[in-house]
XYZ file of C-alpha atoms in Angstrom:
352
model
C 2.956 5.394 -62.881
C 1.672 1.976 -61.259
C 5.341 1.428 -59.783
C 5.600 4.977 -58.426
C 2.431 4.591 -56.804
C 3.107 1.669 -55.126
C 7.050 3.035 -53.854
C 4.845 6.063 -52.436
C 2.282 3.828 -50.534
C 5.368 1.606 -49.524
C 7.273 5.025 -47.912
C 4.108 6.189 -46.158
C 3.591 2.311 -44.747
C 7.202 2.706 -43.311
C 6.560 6.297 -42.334
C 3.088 5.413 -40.244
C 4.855 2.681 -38.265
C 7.960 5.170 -37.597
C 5.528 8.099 -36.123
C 3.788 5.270 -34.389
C 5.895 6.097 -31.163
C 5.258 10.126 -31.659
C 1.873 9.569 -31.443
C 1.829 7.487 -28.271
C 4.239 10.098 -27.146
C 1.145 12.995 -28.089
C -1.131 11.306 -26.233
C 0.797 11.478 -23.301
C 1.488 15.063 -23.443
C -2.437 15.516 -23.570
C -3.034 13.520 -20.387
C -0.238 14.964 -18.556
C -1.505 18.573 -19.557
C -4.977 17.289 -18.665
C -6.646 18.502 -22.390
C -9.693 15.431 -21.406
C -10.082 16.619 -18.027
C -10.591 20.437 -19.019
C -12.631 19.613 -22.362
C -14.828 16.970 -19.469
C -15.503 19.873 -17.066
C -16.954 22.337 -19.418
C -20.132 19.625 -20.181
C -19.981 20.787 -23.399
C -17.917 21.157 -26.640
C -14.803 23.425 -25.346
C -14.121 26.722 -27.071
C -10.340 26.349 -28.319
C -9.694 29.886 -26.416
C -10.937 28.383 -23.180
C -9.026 25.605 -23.691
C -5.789 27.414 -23.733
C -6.803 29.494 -20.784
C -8.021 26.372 -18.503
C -4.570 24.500 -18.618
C -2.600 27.581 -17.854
C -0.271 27.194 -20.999
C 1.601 30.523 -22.406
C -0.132 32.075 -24.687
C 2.640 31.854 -27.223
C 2.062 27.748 -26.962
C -1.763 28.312 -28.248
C -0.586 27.406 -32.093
C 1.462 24.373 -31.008
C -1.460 23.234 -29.485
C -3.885 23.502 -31.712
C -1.787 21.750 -33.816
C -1.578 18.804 -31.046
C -5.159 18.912 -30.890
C -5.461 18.275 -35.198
C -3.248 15.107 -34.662
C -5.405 13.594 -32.006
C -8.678 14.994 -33.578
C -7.567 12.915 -36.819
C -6.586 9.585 -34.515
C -9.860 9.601 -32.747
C -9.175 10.784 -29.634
C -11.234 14.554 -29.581
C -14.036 15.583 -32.117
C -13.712 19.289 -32.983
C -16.826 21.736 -33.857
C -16.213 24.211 -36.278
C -17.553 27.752 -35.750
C -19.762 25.780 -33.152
C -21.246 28.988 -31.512
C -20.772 30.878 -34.967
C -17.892 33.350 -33.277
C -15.251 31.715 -36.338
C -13.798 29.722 -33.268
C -13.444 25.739 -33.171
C -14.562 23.834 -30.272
C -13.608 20.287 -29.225
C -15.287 17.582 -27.105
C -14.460 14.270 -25.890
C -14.422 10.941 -27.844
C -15.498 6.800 -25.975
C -11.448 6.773 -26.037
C -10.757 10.120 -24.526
C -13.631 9.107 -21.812
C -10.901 6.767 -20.868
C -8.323 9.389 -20.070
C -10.323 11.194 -17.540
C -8.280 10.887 -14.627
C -11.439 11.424 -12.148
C -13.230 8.372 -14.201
C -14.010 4.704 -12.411
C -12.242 3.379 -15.817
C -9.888 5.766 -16.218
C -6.908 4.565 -18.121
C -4.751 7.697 -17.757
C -2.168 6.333 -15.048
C -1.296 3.336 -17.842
C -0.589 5.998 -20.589
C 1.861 7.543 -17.991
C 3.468 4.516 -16.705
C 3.871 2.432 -19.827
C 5.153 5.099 -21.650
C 7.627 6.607 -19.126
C 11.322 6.846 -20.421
C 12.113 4.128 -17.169
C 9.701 1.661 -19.512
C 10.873 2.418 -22.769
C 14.286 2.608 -22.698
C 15.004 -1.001 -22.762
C 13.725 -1.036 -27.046
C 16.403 0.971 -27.537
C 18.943 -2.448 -27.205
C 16.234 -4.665 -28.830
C 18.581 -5.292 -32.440
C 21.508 -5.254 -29.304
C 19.794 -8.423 -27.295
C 18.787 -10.000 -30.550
C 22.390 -10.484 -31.764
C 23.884 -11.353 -28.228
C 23.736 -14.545 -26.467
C 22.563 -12.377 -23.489
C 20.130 -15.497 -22.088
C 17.800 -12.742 -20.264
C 15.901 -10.099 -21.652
C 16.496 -6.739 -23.041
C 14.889 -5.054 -19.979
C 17.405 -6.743 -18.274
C 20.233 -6.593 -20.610
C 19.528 -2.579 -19.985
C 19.055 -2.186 -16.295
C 21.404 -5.220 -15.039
C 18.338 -7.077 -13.245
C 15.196 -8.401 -13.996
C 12.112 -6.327 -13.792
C 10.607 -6.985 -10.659
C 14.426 -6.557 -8.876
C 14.131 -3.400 -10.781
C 10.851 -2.623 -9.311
C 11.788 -3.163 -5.567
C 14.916 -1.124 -6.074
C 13.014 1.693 -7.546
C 10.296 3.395 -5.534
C 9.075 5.722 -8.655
C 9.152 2.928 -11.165
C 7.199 0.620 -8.626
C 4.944 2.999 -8.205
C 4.150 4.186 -12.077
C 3.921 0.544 -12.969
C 1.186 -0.404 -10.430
C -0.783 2.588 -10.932
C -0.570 1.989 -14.479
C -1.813 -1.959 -13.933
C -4.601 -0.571 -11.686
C -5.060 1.962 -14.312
C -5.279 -0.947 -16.421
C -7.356 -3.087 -14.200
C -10.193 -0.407 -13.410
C -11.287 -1.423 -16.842
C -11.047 -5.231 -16.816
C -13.027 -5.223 -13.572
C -16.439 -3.176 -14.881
C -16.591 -5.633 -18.150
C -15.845 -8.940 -15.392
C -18.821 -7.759 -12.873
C -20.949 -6.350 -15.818
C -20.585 -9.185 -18.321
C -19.331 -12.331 -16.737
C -21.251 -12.380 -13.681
C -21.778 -16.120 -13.920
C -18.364 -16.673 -13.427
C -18.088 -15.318 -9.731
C -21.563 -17.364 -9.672
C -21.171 -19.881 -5.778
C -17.659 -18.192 -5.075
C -17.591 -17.858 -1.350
C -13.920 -16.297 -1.623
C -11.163 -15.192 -3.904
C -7.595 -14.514 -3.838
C -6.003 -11.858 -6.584
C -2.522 -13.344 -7.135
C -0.557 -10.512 -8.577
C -3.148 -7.765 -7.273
C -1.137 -4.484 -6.632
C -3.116 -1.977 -5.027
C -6.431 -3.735 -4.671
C -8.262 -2.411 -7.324
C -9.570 -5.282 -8.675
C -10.215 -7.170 -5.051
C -12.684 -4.110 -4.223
C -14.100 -3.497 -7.189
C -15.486 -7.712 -6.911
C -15.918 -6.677 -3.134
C -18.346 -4.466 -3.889
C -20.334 -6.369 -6.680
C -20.551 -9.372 -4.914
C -20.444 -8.581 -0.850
C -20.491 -12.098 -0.420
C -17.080 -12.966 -1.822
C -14.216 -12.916 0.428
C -11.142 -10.925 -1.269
C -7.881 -11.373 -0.898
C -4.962 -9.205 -2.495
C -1.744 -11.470 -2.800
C 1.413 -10.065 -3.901
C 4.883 -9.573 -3.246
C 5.789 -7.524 0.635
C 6.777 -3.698 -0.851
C 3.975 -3.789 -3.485
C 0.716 -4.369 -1.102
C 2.775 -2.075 1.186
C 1.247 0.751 -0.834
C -2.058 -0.875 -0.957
C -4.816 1.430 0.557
C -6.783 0.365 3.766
C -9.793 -1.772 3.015
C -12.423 -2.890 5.111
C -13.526 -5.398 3.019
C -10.259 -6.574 1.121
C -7.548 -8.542 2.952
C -3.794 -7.811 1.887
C -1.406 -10.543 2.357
C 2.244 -10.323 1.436
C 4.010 -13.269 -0.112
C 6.046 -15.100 -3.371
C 3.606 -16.837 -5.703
C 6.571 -19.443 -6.950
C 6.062 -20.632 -3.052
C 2.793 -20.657 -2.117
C -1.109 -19.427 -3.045
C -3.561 -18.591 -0.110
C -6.676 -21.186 -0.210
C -9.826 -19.838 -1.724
C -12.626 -21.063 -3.819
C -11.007 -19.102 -6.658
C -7.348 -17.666 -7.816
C -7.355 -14.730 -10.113
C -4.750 -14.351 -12.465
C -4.455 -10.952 -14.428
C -1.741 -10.540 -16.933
C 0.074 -12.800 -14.405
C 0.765 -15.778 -16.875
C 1.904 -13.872 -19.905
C 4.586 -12.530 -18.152
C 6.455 -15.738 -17.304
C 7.977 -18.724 -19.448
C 5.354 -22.397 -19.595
C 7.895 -23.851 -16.995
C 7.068 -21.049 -14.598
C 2.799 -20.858 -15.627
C 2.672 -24.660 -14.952
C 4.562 -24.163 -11.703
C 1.827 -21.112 -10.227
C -0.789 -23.271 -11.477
C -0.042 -26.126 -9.644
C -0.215 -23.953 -6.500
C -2.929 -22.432 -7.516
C -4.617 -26.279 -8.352
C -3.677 -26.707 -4.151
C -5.124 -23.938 -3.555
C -8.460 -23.960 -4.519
C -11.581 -27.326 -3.589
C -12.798 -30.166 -6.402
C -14.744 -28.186 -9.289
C -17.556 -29.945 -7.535
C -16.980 -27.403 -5.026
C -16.686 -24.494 -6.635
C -12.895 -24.423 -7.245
C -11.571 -22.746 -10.290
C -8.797 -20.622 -11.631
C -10.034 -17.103 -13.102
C -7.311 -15.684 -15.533
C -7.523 -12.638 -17.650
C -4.950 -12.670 -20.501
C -4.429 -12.822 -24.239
C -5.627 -16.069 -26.280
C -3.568 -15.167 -29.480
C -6.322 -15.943 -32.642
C -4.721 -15.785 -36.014
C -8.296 -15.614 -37.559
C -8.842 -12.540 -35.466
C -10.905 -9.998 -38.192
C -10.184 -7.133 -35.721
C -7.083 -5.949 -37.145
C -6.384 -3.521 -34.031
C -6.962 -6.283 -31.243
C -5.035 -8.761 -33.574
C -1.689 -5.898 -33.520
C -2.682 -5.327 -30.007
C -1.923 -8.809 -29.123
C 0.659 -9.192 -31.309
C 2.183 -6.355 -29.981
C 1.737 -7.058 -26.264
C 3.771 -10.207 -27.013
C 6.765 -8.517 -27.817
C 6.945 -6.560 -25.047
C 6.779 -9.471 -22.828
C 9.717 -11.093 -24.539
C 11.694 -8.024 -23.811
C 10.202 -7.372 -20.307
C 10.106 -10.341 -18.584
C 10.665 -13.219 -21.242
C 7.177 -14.338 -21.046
C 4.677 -14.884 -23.989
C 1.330 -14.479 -25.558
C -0.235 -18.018 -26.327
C -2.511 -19.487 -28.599
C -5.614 -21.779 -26.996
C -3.650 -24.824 -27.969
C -0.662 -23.944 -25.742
C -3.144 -22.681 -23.156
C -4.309 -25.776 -22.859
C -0.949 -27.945 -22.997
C 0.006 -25.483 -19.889
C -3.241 -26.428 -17.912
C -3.150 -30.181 -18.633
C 0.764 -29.916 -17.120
C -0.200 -28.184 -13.834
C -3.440 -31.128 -13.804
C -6.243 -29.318 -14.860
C -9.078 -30.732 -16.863
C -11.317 -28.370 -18.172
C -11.113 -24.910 -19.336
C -13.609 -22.395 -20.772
C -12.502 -19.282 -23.051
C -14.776 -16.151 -22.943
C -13.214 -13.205 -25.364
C -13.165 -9.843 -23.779
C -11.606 -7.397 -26.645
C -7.981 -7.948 -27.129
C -8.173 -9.977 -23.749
C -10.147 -13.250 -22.981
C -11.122 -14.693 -19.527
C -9.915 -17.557 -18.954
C -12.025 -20.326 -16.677
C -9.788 -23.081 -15.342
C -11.240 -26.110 -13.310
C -9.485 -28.908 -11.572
């Protein structure tokens, strides 16, 4: 009986990770159809009925989606009412992780569950077992499209676009903890240059917490081509392997996990040029994974773990540990560094 048992938990183990990718898959079906938006609109729990009749889906669909809705009910994502206005009909309302796929929300996350699982993003896994027995010295992305990622990107208009509206997706996030939570860290910065910062979402958001910081969007010519006017953030086109524009601070988002510790120490040495003495304010602001095998969070431990295999097949970067945080600052000639955990994420203080 004890051996049974355990072959059954085994199968369901294998089976959970297999429908891991259908559910990510659900979830984007609800976004694209806009379930959080309508269930957001109503202000209150959303009769099931209504809900059918408010994203203008065939009537014969109404079962399939109900059953749609029990999946993401059961993963957290909707809380449903029973008999909520005692007419025998379920209602549903929104969850703190469905608040995140509202796509009218500051912190809306919606664009990066439609970029990042888009069949242009995901198709590379298919070679993974491919790349792993080849001597193919690049990546599976690149094994799959003939050209790294960010060739890709400037050769694609709608894949350039779904990626950066996914990072600013991303980003929109990332920003409200940074000027809600780590204020002290923007604390004497007269100005700041984004490295890496797509459509400016990050720039204004600091822009507009602190009106006294000078922003700066750096990236590469065709991506802050699609950057909106600002009055009040500066886009300037450019390669960051070449150069960094001077500021009092460089801000690196999911910049460094996405290269190799040849090409980190390389940026960081510009960035080092870039920026005064730490008596003077200078620093390097970086937002990226600090992998912590004592993590207790088991779903920010597989997050990370998880975000540093699709950098390997991406781009051939890496998640890293403190200790090879730190061996990549004290190569680009930095002294000091200061970690301050933000979820699956940390932010990352670098000084000179």
């Amino acid at each position: 009986m004890e051996q049974t048992k355990e072959l059954l938990q085994a199968q369901t183990h294998v089976y959970h990770h297999i429908h891991g990718n259908a559910i990510s898959m659900f979830l984007k079906c609800a976004v694209e159809l806009g379930i959080p938006d309508a269930i957001h609109a109503h202000g209150q729990p959303l009769p099931f009925s209504r809900l059918v009749s408010s994203l203008a889906i065939p009537p014969s669909k109404a079962p399939s989606l109900r059953r749609l809705l029990r999946l993401l009910t059961h993963t957290g994502f909707f809380t449903i009412h029973p008999d909520l206005d005692s007419s025998g009909e379920d209602a549903y309302s929104l969850t703190p992780s469905s608040q995140l796929l509202l796509k009218s929300s500051p912190t809306s996350l919606a664009s990066f569950v439609v970029g990042i699982l888009d069949s242009s993003i995901l198709s590379p896994f298919q070679l993974l077992s491919a790349w792993y027995r080849s001597e193919h010295p690049a990546t599976a992305a690149e094994m799959a499209r003939g050209m790294p990622i960010w060739d890709w990107a400037r050769a694609n208009p709608h894949f350039n676009l779904l990626f950066n509206e996914a990072m600013a997706s991303d980003t929109s996030v990332v920003a409200k903890v940074l000027v809600t939570d780590c204020k002290a860290a923007f604390h004497g910065l007269r100005s700041l240059v984004d490295v890496g910062g797509g459509n400016g979402m990050f720039a204004m958001g600091i822009a507009e917490a602190f009106p006294h910081i000078k922003c700066t969007v750096y990236d590469l010519p065709h991506v802050v081509a699609t950057m909106p006017e600002s009055p009040v953030v500066e886009a300037v086109g450019g390669d960051m392997f070449e150069r960094i524009p001077p500021a009092d601070a460089v801000f690196l988002k999911l910049i460094l996990h996405t290269l190799t510790d040849e090409q980190c120490v390389k940026i960081l040495r510009l960035c080092k040029e870039a920026i005064p003495k730490r008596e003077e304010g200078g620093k390097v602001l970086i937002v990226d994974v600090v992998l912590n095998s004592d993590q207790q969070d088991y779903m920010v431990t597989e997050s990370q773990l998880v975000w540093d295999l699709v950098m390997l097949q991406a781009t051939g970067g890496k998640e890293r540990e403190e200790h090879e945080w730190k061996k990549v600052f004290t190569e680009a000639g930095f002294v000091d560094y200061r970690v301050t955990p933000l979820g699956a994420r940390s932010l990352i203080e670098v000084f000179p």
